[in-house]
Coordinates of C-alpha atoms and ligand atoms in Angstrom, one line a residue:
M267 CA -17.0 28.8 4.2
N268 CA -14.2 26.8 2.7
I269 CA -11.3 25.8 5.0
P270 CA -8.2 25.2 2.8
P271 CA -5.4 22.6 3.2
G272 CA -2.8 23.6 5.8
S273 CA -5.5 24.5 8.3
T274 CA -6.0 22.7 11.6
I275 CA -8.9 20.4 12.4
G276 CA -9.7 19.9 16.1
I277 CA -11.1 16.5 17.1
L278 CA -12.7 15.9 20.5
G279 CA -11.9 12.3 21.4
G280 CA -8.7 10.4 20.6
G281 CA -10.0 6.9 19.8
Q282 CA -9.7 4.9 16.6
L283 CA -12.3 7.0 14.8
G284 CA -10.2 10.1 15.5
R285 CA -7.1 8.2 14.4
M286 CA -8.6 7.3 11.0
M287 CA -10.0 10.8 10.6
A288 CA -6.6 12.3 11.3
M289 CA -5.0 9.9 8.7
A290 CA -7.5 11.0 6.1
A291 CA -6.9 14.7 7.0
A292 CA -3.1 14.3 6.6
R293 CA -3.6 12.9 3.1
L294 CA -5.4 16.1 2.1
G295 CA -2.7 18.3 3.7
Y296 CA -4.6 19.2 6.9
K297 CA -3.2 19.0 10.5
C298 CA -5.2 17.6 13.4
H299 CA -5.3 18.6 17.0
I300 CA -6.7 15.9 19.4
L301 CA -8.3 16.8 22.7
D302 CA -8.8 13.9 25.1
P303 CA -8.4 13.3 28.8
H304 CA -6.3 10.1 28.4
E305 CA -2.5 10.0 28.6
S306 CA -1.7 8.8 25.1
P307 CA -4.9 8.3 23.0
C308 CA -4.3 6.4 19.8
A309 CA -5.4 9.3 17.6
A310 CA -2.7 11.6 19.1
E311 CA 0.0 9.3 17.7
V312 CA -0.9 10.2 14.1
S313 CA -1.9 13.9 14.7
A314 CA 0.2 17.1 14.7
Y315 CA -1.0 18.3 18.1
F316 CA -2.5 16.8 21.3
T317 CA -4.1 18.5 24.3
R318 CA -4.7 16.4 27.3
A319 CA -7.8 17.9 29.0
A320 CA -11.2 16.9 30.3
F321 CA -14.0 17.5 27.9
D322 CA -15.7 19.9 30.3
D323 CA -12.5 22.0 30.9
V324 CA -13.8 25.3 29.5
E325 CA -10.5 27.1 29.6
A326 CA -8.7 24.3 27.8
L327 CA -11.6 24.2 25.2
K328 CA -11.2 27.9 24.6
R329 CA -7.4 27.6 24.0
F330 CA -8.1 24.6 21.8
A331 CA -10.6 26.5 19.7
D332 CA -8.2 29.4 19.3
R333 CA -5.7 27.0 17.7
C334 CA -8.1 25.2 15.4
D335 CA -10.0 26.3 12.3
V336 CA -12.8 23.9 12.8
V337 CA -13.6 21.4 15.6
T338 CA -15.5 18.1 15.3
Y339 CA -16.0 15.1 17.5
E340 CA -15.5 11.4 17.2
F341 CA -17.8 10.2 20.0
E342 CA -21.0 11.5 21.4
N343 CA -20.6 11.1 25.2
I344 CA -19.3 14.6 25.7
P345 CA -21.0 17.1 28.1
V346 CA -22.8 19.7 25.8
A347 CA -22.8 22.9 27.9
P348 CA -18.9 23.4 28.0
L349 CA -18.8 23.1 24.2
E350 CA -20.3 26.7 24.0
A351 CA -16.6 27.6 24.4
L352 CA -16.0 26.4 20.9
G353 CA -18.5 28.9 19.4
A354 CA -19.3 28.5 15.7
K355 CA -16.2 26.4 15.1
L356 CA -18.0 23.1 16.1
A357 CA -19.4 20.9 13.4
P358 CA -21.7 19.0 13.7
S359 CA -23.3 21.4 16.2
T360 CA -24.3 20.5 19.8
R361 CA -27.9 19.9 18.6
S362 CA -26.8 16.6 17.0
L363 CA -25.0 15.6 20.2
E364 CA -27.9 16.5 22.5
V365 CA -30.3 14.3 20.5
A366 CA -28.0 11.3 20.0
Q367 CA -26.6 11.1 23.6
D368 CA -30.0 10.5 25.2
R369 CA -32.0 7.5 23.9
A370 CA -35.4 9.0 25.0
N371 CA -34.7 12.3 23.2
E372 CA -33.3 10.4 20.2
K373 CA -36.5 8.3 19.9
R374 CA -38.8 11.3 20.3
F375 CA -36.8 13.2 17.7
I376 CA -36.8 10.4 15.2
E377 CA -40.5 9.8 15.6
G378 CA -41.0 13.6 15.1
C379 CA -39.3 13.2 11.7
G380 CA -42.0 10.6 10.8
V381 CA -39.5 7.7 11.0
R382 CA -40.3 4.4 12.8
V383 CA -38.4 3.2 15.9
A384 CA -39.2 0.2 18.1
P385 CA -42.2 0.6 20.4
W386 CA -40.7 2.0 23.6
R387 CA -41.4 3.5 27.0
E388 CA -39.4 5.8 29.4
I389 CA -38.2 4.0 32.5
D390 CA -37.5 5.6 35.8
G391 CA -37.9 2.7 38.2
E392 CA -39.1 -0.9 38.6
A393 CA -42.8 0.0 38.4
D394 CA -42.2 1.5 34.9
I395 CA -40.5 -1.8 33.8
I396 CA -43.5 -3.8 34.9
A397 CA -45.8 -1.4 33.1
A398 CA -43.7 -1.5 30.0
L399 CA -43.8 -5.3 30.0
E400 CA -47.6 -5.1 30.0
A401 CA -47.7 -2.4 27.3
L402 CA -45.0 -3.7 24.9
G403 CA -45.3 -7.5 25.6
A404 CA -42.4 -9.6 26.9
P405 CA -39.5 -9.6 26.5
I406 CA -38.4 -6.0 26.6
L407 CA -34.9 -4.6 26.3
L408 CA -33.8 -2.0 28.9
K409 CA -31.2 0.4 27.7
S410 CA -29.8 3.2 29.8
R411 CA -30.7 6.6 28.4
R412 CA -27.1 7.8 28.4
Y413 CA -23.6 6.5 28.1
G414 CA -24.5 3.2 26.4
Y415 CA -22.4 1.7 23.7
D416 CA -21.6 -1.7 22.3
G417 CA -24.6 -3.2 24.2
K418 CA -23.4 -1.8 27.6
G419 CA -26.0 -0.6 30.0
Q420 CA -28.6 -3.1 28.6
A421 CA -30.7 -5.9 30.1
W422 CA -33.4 -8.1 28.7
V423 CA -36.5 -8.5 30.9
H424 CA -38.8 -11.5 30.4
R425 CA -41.0 -11.4 33.5
A426 CA -42.3 -8.9 36.0
E427 CA -40.4 -10.8 38.7
D428 CA -37.1 -9.9 37.0
A429 CA -37.8 -6.2 37.0
G430 CA -35.7 -5.4 40.1
E431 CA -32.7 -7.4 39.0
A432 CA -32.7 -5.8 35.5
W433 CA -33.1 -2.3 37.0
R434 CA -30.0 -3.0 39.2
A435 CA -28.1 -4.5 36.3
I436 CA -28.3 -1.2 34.3
G437 CA -27.2 0.7 37.4
E438 CA -30.6 2.1 38.4
Q439 CA -30.4 5.0 36.0
P440 CA -33.0 6.6 33.7
A441 CA -33.6 4.2 30.8
V442 CA -35.9 3.3 27.9
A443 CA -37.5 -0.1 27.4
E444 CA -38.0 -1.4 23.9
A445 CA -40.2 -4.1 22.5
R446 CA -38.1 -7.0 21.0
I447 CA -37.9 -6.5 17.2
A448 CA -38.1 -9.6 15.1
F449 CA -35.5 -8.5 12.4
S450 CA -34.0 -10.5 9.6
A451 CA -30.8 -8.4 9.6
E452 CA -29.3 -5.2 10.7
F453 CA -27.9 -2.5 8.5
S454 CA -26.7 1.1 8.5
V455 CA -27.0 4.2 6.4
I456 CA -23.9 6.4 6.5
L457 CA -24.9 9.8 5.2
A458 CA -23.0 13.0 4.8
R459 CA -24.6 16.4 4.8
G460 CA -22.6 19.4 3.7
Q461 CA -22.8 23.1 4.7
G462 CA -25.2 23.9 1.9
G463 CA -27.6 21.0 2.9
E464 CA -26.4 18.7 0.1
T465 CA -26.4 15.0 1.1
S466 CA -24.6 11.9 -0.1
A467 CA -25.1 8.3 1.2
F468 CA -22.7 5.3 1.0
P469 CA -24.2 2.0 -0.2
L470 CA -26.2 0.3 2.6
T471 CA -24.0 -1.8 4.9
R472 CA -25.1 -5.1 6.4
N473 CA -24.0 -5.4 10.0
H474 CA -23.6 -8.6 12.1
H475 CA -23.3 -8.1 15.9
E476 CA -22.2 -10.6 18.5
G477 CA -22.7 -9.9 22.2
G478 CA -23.9 -6.4 21.3
I479 CA -20.7 -5.5 19.5
L480 CA -20.3 -5.1 15.7
R481 CA -18.4 -8.1 14.4
I482 CA -18.7 -8.0 10.6
S483 CA -20.0 -5.4 8.0
T484 CA -20.7 -6.4 4.4
V485 CA -21.3 -4.4 1.3
P486 CA -23.3 -4.9 -0.9
A487 CA -25.9 -5.5 1.8
G488 CA -27.9 -8.1 -0.2
P489 CA -31.3 -7.9 -1.8
G490 CA -33.3 -8.3 1.5
I491 CA -31.8 -5.0 2.7
E492 CA -31.3 -3.2 -0.6
A493 CA -35.0 -3.3 -1.1
F494 CA -35.2 -0.7 1.7
E495 CA -32.6 1.6 0.3
Q496 CA -34.9 4.4 -0.8
E497 CA -36.9 4.5 2.4
A498 CA -33.9 4.1 4.7
V499 CA -31.8 6.8 2.9
A500 CA -34.8 9.2 2.8
A501 CA -35.3 8.7 6.5
A502 CA -31.7 9.4 7.3
K503 CA -31.8 12.5 5.2
A504 CA -34.9 13.7 7.0
I505 CA -33.2 13.2 10.3
A506 CA -30.0 15.0 9.2
E507 CA -32.1 17.9 7.8
A508 CA -34.1 18.2 11.0
L509 CA -30.9 18.4 13.0
D510 CA -29.3 20.8 10.5
H511 CA -26.5 18.3 10.7
V512 CA -23.2 19.1 9.0
G513 CA -20.9 16.0 8.7
V514 CA -21.4 12.3 8.6
L515 CA -24.5 10.9 10.3
T516 CA -25.0 7.2 10.8
V517 CA -28.4 5.6 11.1
E518 CA -28.6 2.0 12.3
Y519 CA -31.6 0.0 11.2
F520 CA -33.4 -3.3 11.8
A521 CA -34.6 -4.9 8.6
C522 CA -38.1 -6.2 9.3
A523 CA -40.7 -7.9 7.2
D524 CA -42.8 -4.7 7.0
G525 CA -39.9 -2.4 6.4
P526 CA -36.9 -0.7 8.2
I527 CA -37.0 0.3 11.8
V528 CA -34.4 2.7 13.2
N529 CA -32.4 1.3 16.2
E530 CA -30.2 4.3 16.9
I531 CA -28.3 7.2 15.3
A532 CA -24.7 8.3 15.7
P533 CA -23.8 11.9 14.8
R534 CA -20.4 10.9 13.5
V535 CA -18.4 8.4 11.5
H536 CA -19.1 4.8 12.5
N537 CA -17.5 1.4 12.9
S538 CA -19.8 0.1 10.2
G539 CA -18.3 2.5 7.7
H540 CA -14.7 1.4 8.0
W541 CA -14.9 -0.6 4.8
T542 CA -15.2 2.7 2.9
I543 CA -11.4 3.3 3.4
E544 CA -10.6 0.7 0.7
G545 CA -14.1 -0.1 -0.6
A546 CA -15.4 3.3 -1.7
H547 CA -14.0 6.1 -3.8
T548 CA -14.2 8.4 -0.8
S549 CA -13.9 7.1 2.8
Q550 CA -16.4 8.0 5.5
F551 CA -13.6 9.9 7.2
E552 CA -12.7 12.0 4.2
Q553 CA -16.4 12.6 3.5
H554 CA -16.9 13.9 7.1
L555 CA -14.0 16.2 6.7
R556 CA -15.2 17.4 3.3
A557 CA -18.6 18.3 4.9
I558 CA -17.2 20.2 7.9
L559 CA -14.5 21.9 5.8
G560 CA -17.0 23.2 3.2
L561 CA -15.5 21.2 0.4
P562 CA -17.6 19.3 -2.2
L563 CA -18.8 15.9 -1.0
G564 CA -16.8 13.0 -2.6
D565 CA -18.0 10.1 -4.6
P566 CA -19.4 7.4 -2.2
S567 CA -19.7 4.6 -4.8
L568 CA -18.0 1.2 -4.5
V569 CA -14.5 0.8 -6.1
A570 CA -14.9 -2.9 -6.6
G571 CA -17.6 -5.5 -6.3
G572 CA -17.8 -5.1 -2.5
A573 CA -16.1 -5.5 0.8
T574 CA -16.3 -7.1 4.2
M575 CA -14.9 -5.5 7.4
E576 CA -14.1 -7.8 10.3
N577 CA -13.5 -6.2 13.7
L578 CA -10.5 -7.5 15.7
I579 CA -11.9 -7.4 19.2
G580 CA -9.8 -8.2 22.3
P581 CA -7.6 -11.3 21.7
D582 CA -8.6 -11.4 17.9
V583 CA -5.7 -9.0 17.4
E584 CA -3.3 -11.9 18.0
R585 CA -4.2 -13.1 14.5
W586 CA -2.5 -10.0 13.1
A587 CA 0.5 -12.0 11.7
N588 CA -1.7 -14.3 9.7
I589 CA -3.9 -11.5 8.4
V590 CA -0.9 -9.4 7.3
A591 CA 0.3 -12.4 5.2
E592 CA -3.2 -12.9 3.6
P593 CA -3.3 -11.7 0.0
G594 CA -5.8 -8.9 -0.5
A595 CA -6.5 -8.4 3.3
R596 CA -6.0 -4.9 4.5
L597 CA -5.1 -4.8 8.2
H598 CA -5.7 -1.8 10.4
L599 CA -4.3 -1.8 13.9
Y600 CA -5.2 1.1 16.2
G601 CA -2.0 1.0 18.3
K602 CA -3.9 0.4 21.5
G603 CA -2.1 -1.3 24.4
E604 CA -3.8 -4.1 26.3
A605 CA -6.2 -6.4 24.3
R606 CA -8.9 -6.4 26.9
P607 CA -12.0 -8.5 26.1
G608 CA -14.5 -6.4 24.1
R609 CA -11.9 -3.8 23.2
K610 CA -11.8 -2.8 19.5
M611 CA -8.1 -3.3 18.7
G612 CA -8.2 -3.1 14.9
H613 CA -10.1 -4.4 11.8
V614 CA -9.4 -6.1 8.5
T615 CA -11.1 -5.3 5.2
R616 CA -11.3 -7.8 2.4
R617 CA -12.6 -7.2 -1.1
I618 CA -15.4 -9.5 -2.3
Ligands
AMP894 P1 -27.7 -1.0 20.6 O1 -26.7 -0.8 21.6 O2 -29.0 -0.3 20.8 O3 -27.2 -0.9 19.2 O4 -28.0 -2.6 20.7 C1 -27.1 -3.6 20.5 C2 -27.6 -4.8 19.7 O5 -28.7 -5.4 20.5 C3 -28.3 -4.4 18.4 O6 -27.3 -4.3 17.4 C4 -29.2 -5.6 18.2 O7 -28.5 -6.7 17.7 C5 -29.7 -5.8 19.6 N1 -31.0 -5.1 19.9 C6 -31.0 -3.8 20.2 N2 -32.3 -3.4 20.4 C7 -33.1 -4.4 20.1 C8 -34.5 -4.6 20.0 N3 -35.4 -3.7 20.3 N4 -35.0 -5.9 19.7 C9 -34.1 -6.9 19.4 N5 -32.7 -6.7 19.4 C10 -32.2 -5.5 19.8

């Protein structure tokens, strides 16, 4: 199936990923229709159509599907059952969402693909935390199974005495506990898989986090990470194939002395791929669209020596006037209102 320019692409979610996807779609002559529960999501500003509705409003989803030629999503915390209303128009399918939105399912699935994750345990209460400390060795990192992002819903536990406090800190909800991984760096593979099963990966991206939030991404990732390229891309491909994923899939890794370990996956375009807008021959947003539209995948190679992407988080955005005056710096602002601490307001890409 090949969906031609002029068609309408539905996007569930109206954040910055949807915004940049809509901008890539417009360049290729497509129109976007955003569905989001908020009043004026930043993706709606640059899209042809906007429906304000809850993600589980089945009637609204049906009407939305009628008006779109294909529907995709820009974040994974969407209830899966109501998406039946979208029928076969949804890409990637609900399978990818189901796996990625629950950390325990995700880890089991990845292990089932023969790919390594951090040693882990399922957690349903304080007693499980104490048992996990024993089994995995201290410290362990508690992560809520659902609705975690940017390090939210996470707590380190160093001693059995802290189990109760950690359980309360994550909201007493089903979780996983992970052993602490001694990694030298973090990196991601951004892989696209087309309707015919063809795949294409961008060069590995080195990611530096601060306070659980991505701060800087760098490409090329450097020799310590590039040595893992074959293994990491093959693992991402195996996961995408097992999901029968169509679209971009991001796999985040820890680089360890004995090889790469998967931290988590995202069934979508990703913050660590923003550098591709200027730094690669095809951006991750265009690549995702090509995959779901049934077009040939684009060239993912670097246009220059490399690039760095710096996130503008919260008050960082106040530096915009300096950045816009900086030769070679490419400023992206997402048009969001208040610069709350931890909120991703924009990013800047620089060539290296
Ligand atoms: P996540 O939300 O799972 O991506 O975790 C946020 C950040 O916490 C990661 O990017 C790592 O820097 C750190 N982190 C997550 N899991 C572990 C782990 N098992 N061991 C050490 N650090 C971790």
